[in-house]
């Protein structure tokens, strides 16, 4: 059996999918469906065409999850690494994966909301507003900078966290 079923390309695709965590939001499970959407690439790679195993993996991950999606990239990475190690026969149980997910989503939400929603976004907004000018002379530079810089910075931040989480999950 290979020591690494998930490739760098797969990780890149999952990192992009992780940004769509809130694509299907419900008040019963919050972000669980979006989370499973992001993890389907991982599950398909691990379980191949075995639809029964794929369905079981999705069912195991449809638990309630509610966290700040950018900072939660580290959680995604950890869970991908753990799922991969479980598939490789390492002693990683479904309960361990569920426990890690449920125990980290709250703290990551607090850190993410404080860092992203209350620090990074207001700081970028302030810079953008200052670049638009004042009085009669207004410049679109601030708006353009905000529209371009915000997704690039947040995606880079999330990507670094995802990669570090994946390494942590493999080592867990």
PDB file of C-alpha atoms in Angstrom:
ATOM      1  CA  UNK A   1       0.000   0.000   0.000  1.00  0.00           C
ATOM      2  CA  UNK A   2       1.276   3.480  -0.835  1.00  0.00           C
ATOM      3  CA  UNK A   3       2.428   5.681   2.008  1.00  0.00           C
ATOM      4  CA  UNK A   4       0.587   8.702   0.649  1.00  0.00           C
ATOM      5  CA  UNK A   5      -2.730   8.248  -1.188  1.00  0.00           C
ATOM      6  CA  UNK A   6      -3.554  11.941  -1.396  1.00  0.00           C
ATOM      7  CA  UNK A   7      -1.473  13.997  -3.812  1.00  0.00           C
ATOM      8  CA  UNK A   8      -0.501  17.654  -3.696  1.00  0.00           C
ATOM      9  CA  UNK A   9      -3.040  18.310  -6.466  1.00  0.00           C
ATOM     10  CA  UNK A  10      -5.778  16.737  -4.337  1.00  0.00           C
ATOM     11  CA  UNK A  11      -4.781  18.899  -1.379  1.00  0.00           C
ATOM     12  CA  UNK A  12      -4.928  22.017  -3.553  1.00  0.00           C
ATOM     13  CA  UNK A  13      -8.443  21.138  -4.714  1.00  0.00           C
ATOM     14  CA  UNK A  14      -9.583  20.444  -1.157  1.00  0.00           C
ATOM     15  CA  UNK A  15      -8.119  23.738   0.050  1.00  0.00           C
ATOM     16  CA  UNK A  16     -10.164  25.575  -2.576  1.00  0.00           C
ATOM     17  CA  UNK A  17     -13.278  23.568  -1.682  1.00  0.00           C
ATOM     18  CA  UNK A  18     -12.794  24.387   2.000  1.00  0.00           C
ATOM     19  CA  UNK A  19     -13.607  28.001   1.193  1.00  0.00           C
ATOM     20  CA  UNK A  20     -17.131  26.868   0.208  1.00  0.00           C
ATOM     21  CA  UNK A  21     -17.874  25.461   3.637  1.00  0.00           C
ATOM     22  CA  UNK A  22     -20.994  27.598   3.967  1.00  0.00           C
ATOM     23  CA  UNK A  23     -22.362  26.681   0.525  1.00  0.00           C
ATOM     24  CA  UNK A  24     -25.215  24.650   2.009  1.00  0.00           C
ATOM     25  CA  UNK A  25     -26.113  25.945   5.439  1.00  0.00           C
ATOM     26  CA  UNK A  26     -28.817  24.544   7.703  1.00  0.00           C
ATOM     27  CA  UNK A  27     -29.731  25.317  11.284  1.00  0.00           C
ATOM     28  CA  UNK A  28     -29.644  21.628  12.206  1.00  0.00           C
ATOM     29  CA  UNK A  29     -26.083  20.867  11.088  1.00  0.00           C
ATOM     30  CA  UNK A  30     -24.829  24.377  10.208  1.00  0.00           C
ATOM     31  CA  UNK A  31     -21.825  23.886   7.853  1.00  0.00           C
ATOM     32  CA  UNK A  32     -21.799  20.056   7.791  1.00  0.00           C
ATOM     33  CA  UNK A  33     -22.988  19.638   4.204  1.00  0.00           C
ATOM     34  CA  UNK A  34     -20.446  22.169   2.898  1.00  0.00           C
ATOM     35  CA  UNK A  35     -17.777  20.426   4.965  1.00  0.00           C
ATOM     36  CA  UNK A  36     -18.689  17.066   3.419  1.00  0.00           C
ATOM     37  CA  UNK A  37     -18.677  18.627  -0.049  1.00  0.00           C
ATOM     38  CA  UNK A  38     -15.093  19.710   0.543  1.00  0.00           C
ATOM     39  CA  UNK A  39     -14.109  16.320   1.907  1.00  0.00           C
ATOM     40  CA  UNK A  40     -15.616  14.301  -0.981  1.00  0.00           C
ATOM     41  CA  UNK A  41     -12.357  14.625  -2.944  1.00  0.00           C
ATOM     42  CA  UNK A  42     -10.489  13.101  -0.002  1.00  0.00           C
ATOM     43  CA  UNK A  43     -13.063  10.358   0.509  1.00  0.00           C
ATOM     44  CA  UNK A  44     -13.219   9.466  -3.185  1.00  0.00           C
ATOM     45  CA  UNK A  45      -9.424   9.265  -3.346  1.00  0.00           C
ATOM     46  CA  UNK A  46      -9.280   7.048  -0.257  1.00  0.00           C
ATOM     47  CA  UNK A  47     -12.296   4.808  -0.925  1.00  0.00           C
ATOM     48  CA  UNK A  48     -12.151   4.721  -4.719  1.00  0.00           C
ATOM     49  CA  UNK A  49     -15.304   3.348  -6.328  1.00  0.00           C
ATOM     50  CA  UNK A  50     -16.537   1.639  -3.139  1.00  0.00           C
ATOM     51  CA  UNK A  51     -19.768   3.590  -2.682  1.00  0.00           C
ATOM     52  CA  UNK A  52     -20.634   1.899   0.608  1.00  0.00           C
ATOM     53  CA  UNK A  53     -17.392   3.082   2.221  1.00  0.00           C
ATOM     54  CA  UNK A  54     -17.866   6.506   0.640  1.00  0.00           C
ATOM     55  CA  UNK A  55     -21.396   6.778   2.064  1.00  0.00           C
ATOM     56  CA  UNK A  56     -20.173   5.686   5.510  1.00  0.00           C
ATOM     57  CA  UNK A  57     -17.382   8.285   5.430  1.00  0.00           C
ATOM     58  CA  UNK A  58     -19.834  11.036   4.473  1.00  0.00           C
ATOM     59  CA  UNK A  59     -22.302   9.922   7.146  1.00  0.00           C
ATOM     60  CA  UNK A  60     -19.543   9.954   9.777  1.00  0.00           C
ATOM     61  CA  UNK A  61     -18.759  13.554   8.885  1.00  0.00           C
ATOM     62  CA  UNK A  62     -22.277  14.984   8.739  1.00  0.00           C
ATOM     63  CA  UNK A  63     -22.137  16.005  12.391  1.00  0.00           C
ATOM     64  CA  UNK A  64     -22.851  19.573  13.392  1.00  0.00           C
ATOM     65  CA  UNK A  65     -19.963  21.915  12.625  1.00  0.00           C
ATOM     66  CA  UNK A  66     -19.898  25.681  12.982  1.00  0.00           C
ATOM     67  CA  UNK A  67     -16.640  27.575  12.775  1.00  0.00           C
ATOM     68  CA  UNK A  68     -14.950  30.450  10.991  1.00  0.00           C
ATOM     69  CA  UNK A  69     -14.094  29.008   7.593  1.00  0.00           C
ATOM     70  CA  UNK A  70     -10.732  30.669   6.915  1.00  0.00           C
ATOM     71  CA  UNK A  71      -9.045  29.702  10.169  1.00  0.00           C
ATOM     72  CA  UNK A  72     -10.822  26.338  10.134  1.00  0.00           C
ATOM     73  CA  UNK A  73      -8.611  25.367   7.207  1.00  0.00           C
ATOM     74  CA  UNK A  74      -6.207  23.942   9.772  1.00  0.00           C
ATOM     75  CA  UNK A  75      -9.029  21.676  10.981  1.00  0.00           C
ATOM     76  CA  UNK A  76      -9.736  20.546   7.407  1.00  0.00           C
ATOM     77  CA  UNK A  77      -6.059  19.697   6.955  1.00  0.00           C
ATOM     78  CA  UNK A  78      -5.929  17.750  10.221  1.00  0.00           C
ATOM     79  CA  UNK A  79      -9.027  15.750   9.317  1.00  0.00           C
ATOM     80  CA  UNK A  80      -7.780  14.972   5.792  1.00  0.00           C
ATOM     81  CA  UNK A  81      -4.500  13.721   7.254  1.00  0.00           C
ATOM     82  CA  UNK A  82      -6.322  11.602   9.824  1.00  0.00           C
ATOM     83  CA  UNK A  83      -8.709  10.126   7.228  1.00  0.00           C
ATOM     84  CA  UNK A  84      -5.745   9.235   5.037  1.00  0.00           C
ATOM     85  CA  UNK A  85      -3.895   7.563   7.901  1.00  0.00           C
ATOM     86  CA  UNK A  86      -7.047   5.629   8.841  1.00  0.00           C
ATOM     87  CA  UNK A  87      -7.290   4.377   5.254  1.00  0.00           C
ATOM     88  CA  UNK A  88      -3.639   3.314   5.393  1.00  0.00           C
ATOM     89  CA  UNK A  89      -4.430   1.074   8.369  1.00  0.00           C
ATOM     90  CA  UNK A  90      -3.121   3.298  11.166  1.00  0.00           C
ATOM     91  CA  UNK A  91      -4.988   3.233  14.502  1.00  0.00           C
ATOM     92  CA  UNK A  92      -7.295   6.189  13.792  1.00  0.00           C
ATOM     93  CA  UNK A  93     -10.939   5.584  14.645  1.00  0.00           C
ATOM     94  CA  UNK A  94     -14.014   7.396  13.372  1.00  0.00           C
ATOM     95  CA  UNK A  95     -14.688   8.488  16.938  1.00  0.00           C
ATOM     96  CA  UNK A  96     -11.220  10.060  17.184  1.00  0.00           C
ATOM     97  CA  UNK A  97     -11.838  12.032  13.994  1.00  0.00           C
ATOM     98  CA  UNK A  98     -15.251  13.198  15.216  1.00  0.00           C
ATOM     99  CA  UNK A  99     -13.802  14.173  18.585  1.00  0.00           C
ATOM    100  CA  UNK A 100     -11.007  16.215  17.021  1.00  0.00           C
ATOM    101  CA  UNK A 101     -13.514  17.986  14.770  1.00  0.00           C
ATOM    102  CA  UNK A 102     -15.965  18.797  17.558  1.00  0.00           C
ATOM    103  CA  UNK A 103     -13.275  19.848  20.032  1.00  0.00           C
ATOM    104  CA  UNK A 104     -11.425  22.193  17.652  1.00  0.00           C
ATOM    105  CA  UNK A 105     -14.327  23.894  15.884  1.00  0.00           C
ATOM    106  CA  UNK A 106     -15.157  26.174  18.849  1.00  0.00           C
ATOM    107  CA  UNK A 107     -11.647  27.443  19.602  1.00  0.00           C
ATOM    108  CA  UNK A 108     -10.933  27.915  15.888  1.00  0.00           C
ATOM    109  CA  UNK A 109     -14.155  29.905  15.541  1.00  0.00           C
ATOM    110  CA  UNK A 110     -13.049  32.202  18.352  1.00  0.00           C
ATOM    111  CA  UNK A 111      -9.560  32.692  16.938  1.00  0.00           C
ATOM    112  CA  UNK A 112     -10.844  33.057  13.376  1.00  0.00           C
ATOM    113  CA  UNK A 113     -13.580  35.543  14.244  1.00  0.00           C
ATOM    114  CA  UNK A 114     -11.141  37.614  16.295  1.00  0.00           C
ATOM    115  CA  UNK A 115      -8.349  37.528  13.747  1.00  0.00           C
ATOM    116  CA  UNK A 116     -10.212  37.604  10.431  1.00  0.00           C
ATOM    117  CA  UNK A 117     -13.544  39.284  11.144  1.00  0.00           C
ATOM    118  CA  UNK A 118     -12.390  41.739  13.814  1.00  0.00           C
ATOM    119  CA  UNK A 119      -8.807  42.500  12.744  1.00  0.00           C
ATOM    120  CA  UNK A 120      -7.821  41.657   9.157  1.00  0.00           C
ATOM    121  CA  UNK A 121     -11.036  42.717   7.391  1.00  0.00           C
ATOM    122  CA  UNK A 122     -11.460  46.014   9.291  1.00  0.00           C
ATOM    123  CA  UNK A 123      -7.773  46.811   8.731  1.00  0.00           C
ATOM    124  CA  UNK A 124      -8.064  46.161   4.985  1.00  0.00           C
ATOM    125  CA  UNK A 125     -11.278  48.189   4.888  1.00  0.00           C
ATOM    126  CA  UNK A 126      -9.592  51.115   6.644  1.00  0.00           C
ATOM    127  CA  UNK A 127      -6.682  51.058   4.208  1.00  0.00           C
ATOM    128  CA  UNK A 128      -9.064  50.865   1.253  1.00  0.00           C
ATOM    129  CA  UNK A 129     -11.156  53.779   2.530  1.00  0.00           C
ATOM    130  CA  UNK A 130      -8.071  55.906   3.039  1.00  0.00           C
ATOM    131  CA  UNK A 131      -6.973  55.210  -0.534  1.00  0.00           C
ATOM    132  CA  UNK A 132     -10.289  56.320  -2.009  1.00  0.00           C
ATOM    133  CA  UNK A 133      -9.460  59.911  -1.135  1.00  0.00           C
ATOM    134  CA  UNK A 134     -11.432  62.618   0.527  1.00  0.00           C
ATOM    135  CA  UNK A 135     -13.509  65.575  -0.527  1.00  0.00           C
ATOM    136  CA  UNK A 136     -14.102  66.150  -4.226  1.00  0.00           C
ATOM    137  CA  UNK A 137     -11.329  63.874  -5.492  1.00  0.00           C
ATOM    138  CA  UNK A 138     -12.271  60.218  -5.136  1.00  0.00           C
ATOM    139  CA  UNK A 139     -10.198  57.343  -6.425  1.00  0.00           C
ATOM    140  CA  UNK A 140     -11.353  53.793  -7.181  1.00  0.00           C
ATOM    141  CA  UNK A 141      -7.913  52.560  -6.089  1.00  0.00           C
ATOM    142  CA  UNK A 142      -9.077  51.682  -2.571  1.00  0.00           C
ATOM    143  CA  UNK A 143     -12.053  49.673  -3.774  1.00  0.00           C
ATOM    144  CA  UNK A 144     -10.005  47.822  -6.376  1.00  0.00           C
ATOM    145  CA  UNK A 145      -7.259  47.094  -3.845  1.00  0.00           C
ATOM    146  CA  UNK A 146      -9.791  45.804  -1.319  1.00  0.00           C
ATOM    147  CA  UNK A 147     -11.513  43.571  -3.877  1.00  0.00           C
ATOM    148  CA  UNK A 148      -8.193  42.093  -5.013  1.00  0.00           C
ATOM    149  CA  UNK A 149      -6.226  41.983  -1.736  1.00  0.00           C
ATOM    150  CA  UNK A 150      -8.879  40.516   0.552  1.00  0.00           C
ATOM    151  CA  UNK A 151      -9.399  37.150  -1.188  1.00  0.00           C
ATOM    152  CA  UNK A 152      -5.686  36.783  -1.931  1.00  0.00           C
ATOM    153  CA  UNK A 153      -4.635  37.396   1.683  1.00  0.00           C
ATOM    154  CA  UNK A 154      -7.376  35.242   3.174  1.00  0.00           C
ATOM    155  CA  UNK A 155      -6.754  32.397   0.736  1.00  0.00           C
ATOM    156  CA  UNK A 156      -2.996  32.484   1.402  1.00  0.00           C
ATOM    157  CA  UNK A 157      -3.663  32.447   5.158  1.00  0.00           C
ATOM    158  CA  UNK A 158      -6.094  29.539   4.789  1.00  0.00           C
ATOM    159  CA  UNK A 159      -3.727  27.611   2.527  1.00  0.00           C
ATOM    160  CA  UNK A 160      -0.832  27.819   4.977  1.00  0.00           C
ATOM    161  CA  UNK A 161      -3.112  26.628   7.772  1.00  0.00           C
ATOM    162  CA  UNK A 162      -4.476  23.787   5.613  1.00  0.00           C
ATOM    163  CA  UNK A 163      -0.968  22.525   4.768  1.00  0.00           C
ATOM    164  CA  UNK A 164       0.150  22.693   8.396  1.00  0.00           C
ATOM    165  CA  UNK A 165      -3.044  20.958   9.496  1.00  0.00           C
ATOM    166  CA  UNK A 166      -2.522  18.166   6.982  1.00  0.00           C
ATOM    167  CA  UNK A 167       0.969  17.534   8.354  1.00  0.00           C
ATOM    168  CA  UNK A 168      -0.386  17.557  11.921  1.00  0.00           C
ATOM    169  CA  UNK A 169      -3.203  15.173  10.957  1.00  0.00           C
ATOM    170  CA  UNK A 170      -0.799  12.712   9.347  1.00  0.00           C
ATOM    171  CA  UNK A 171       1.353  12.779  12.483  1.00  0.00           C
ATOM    172  CA  UNK A 172      -1.613  12.456  14.838  1.00  0.00           C
TER     173      UNK A 172
END
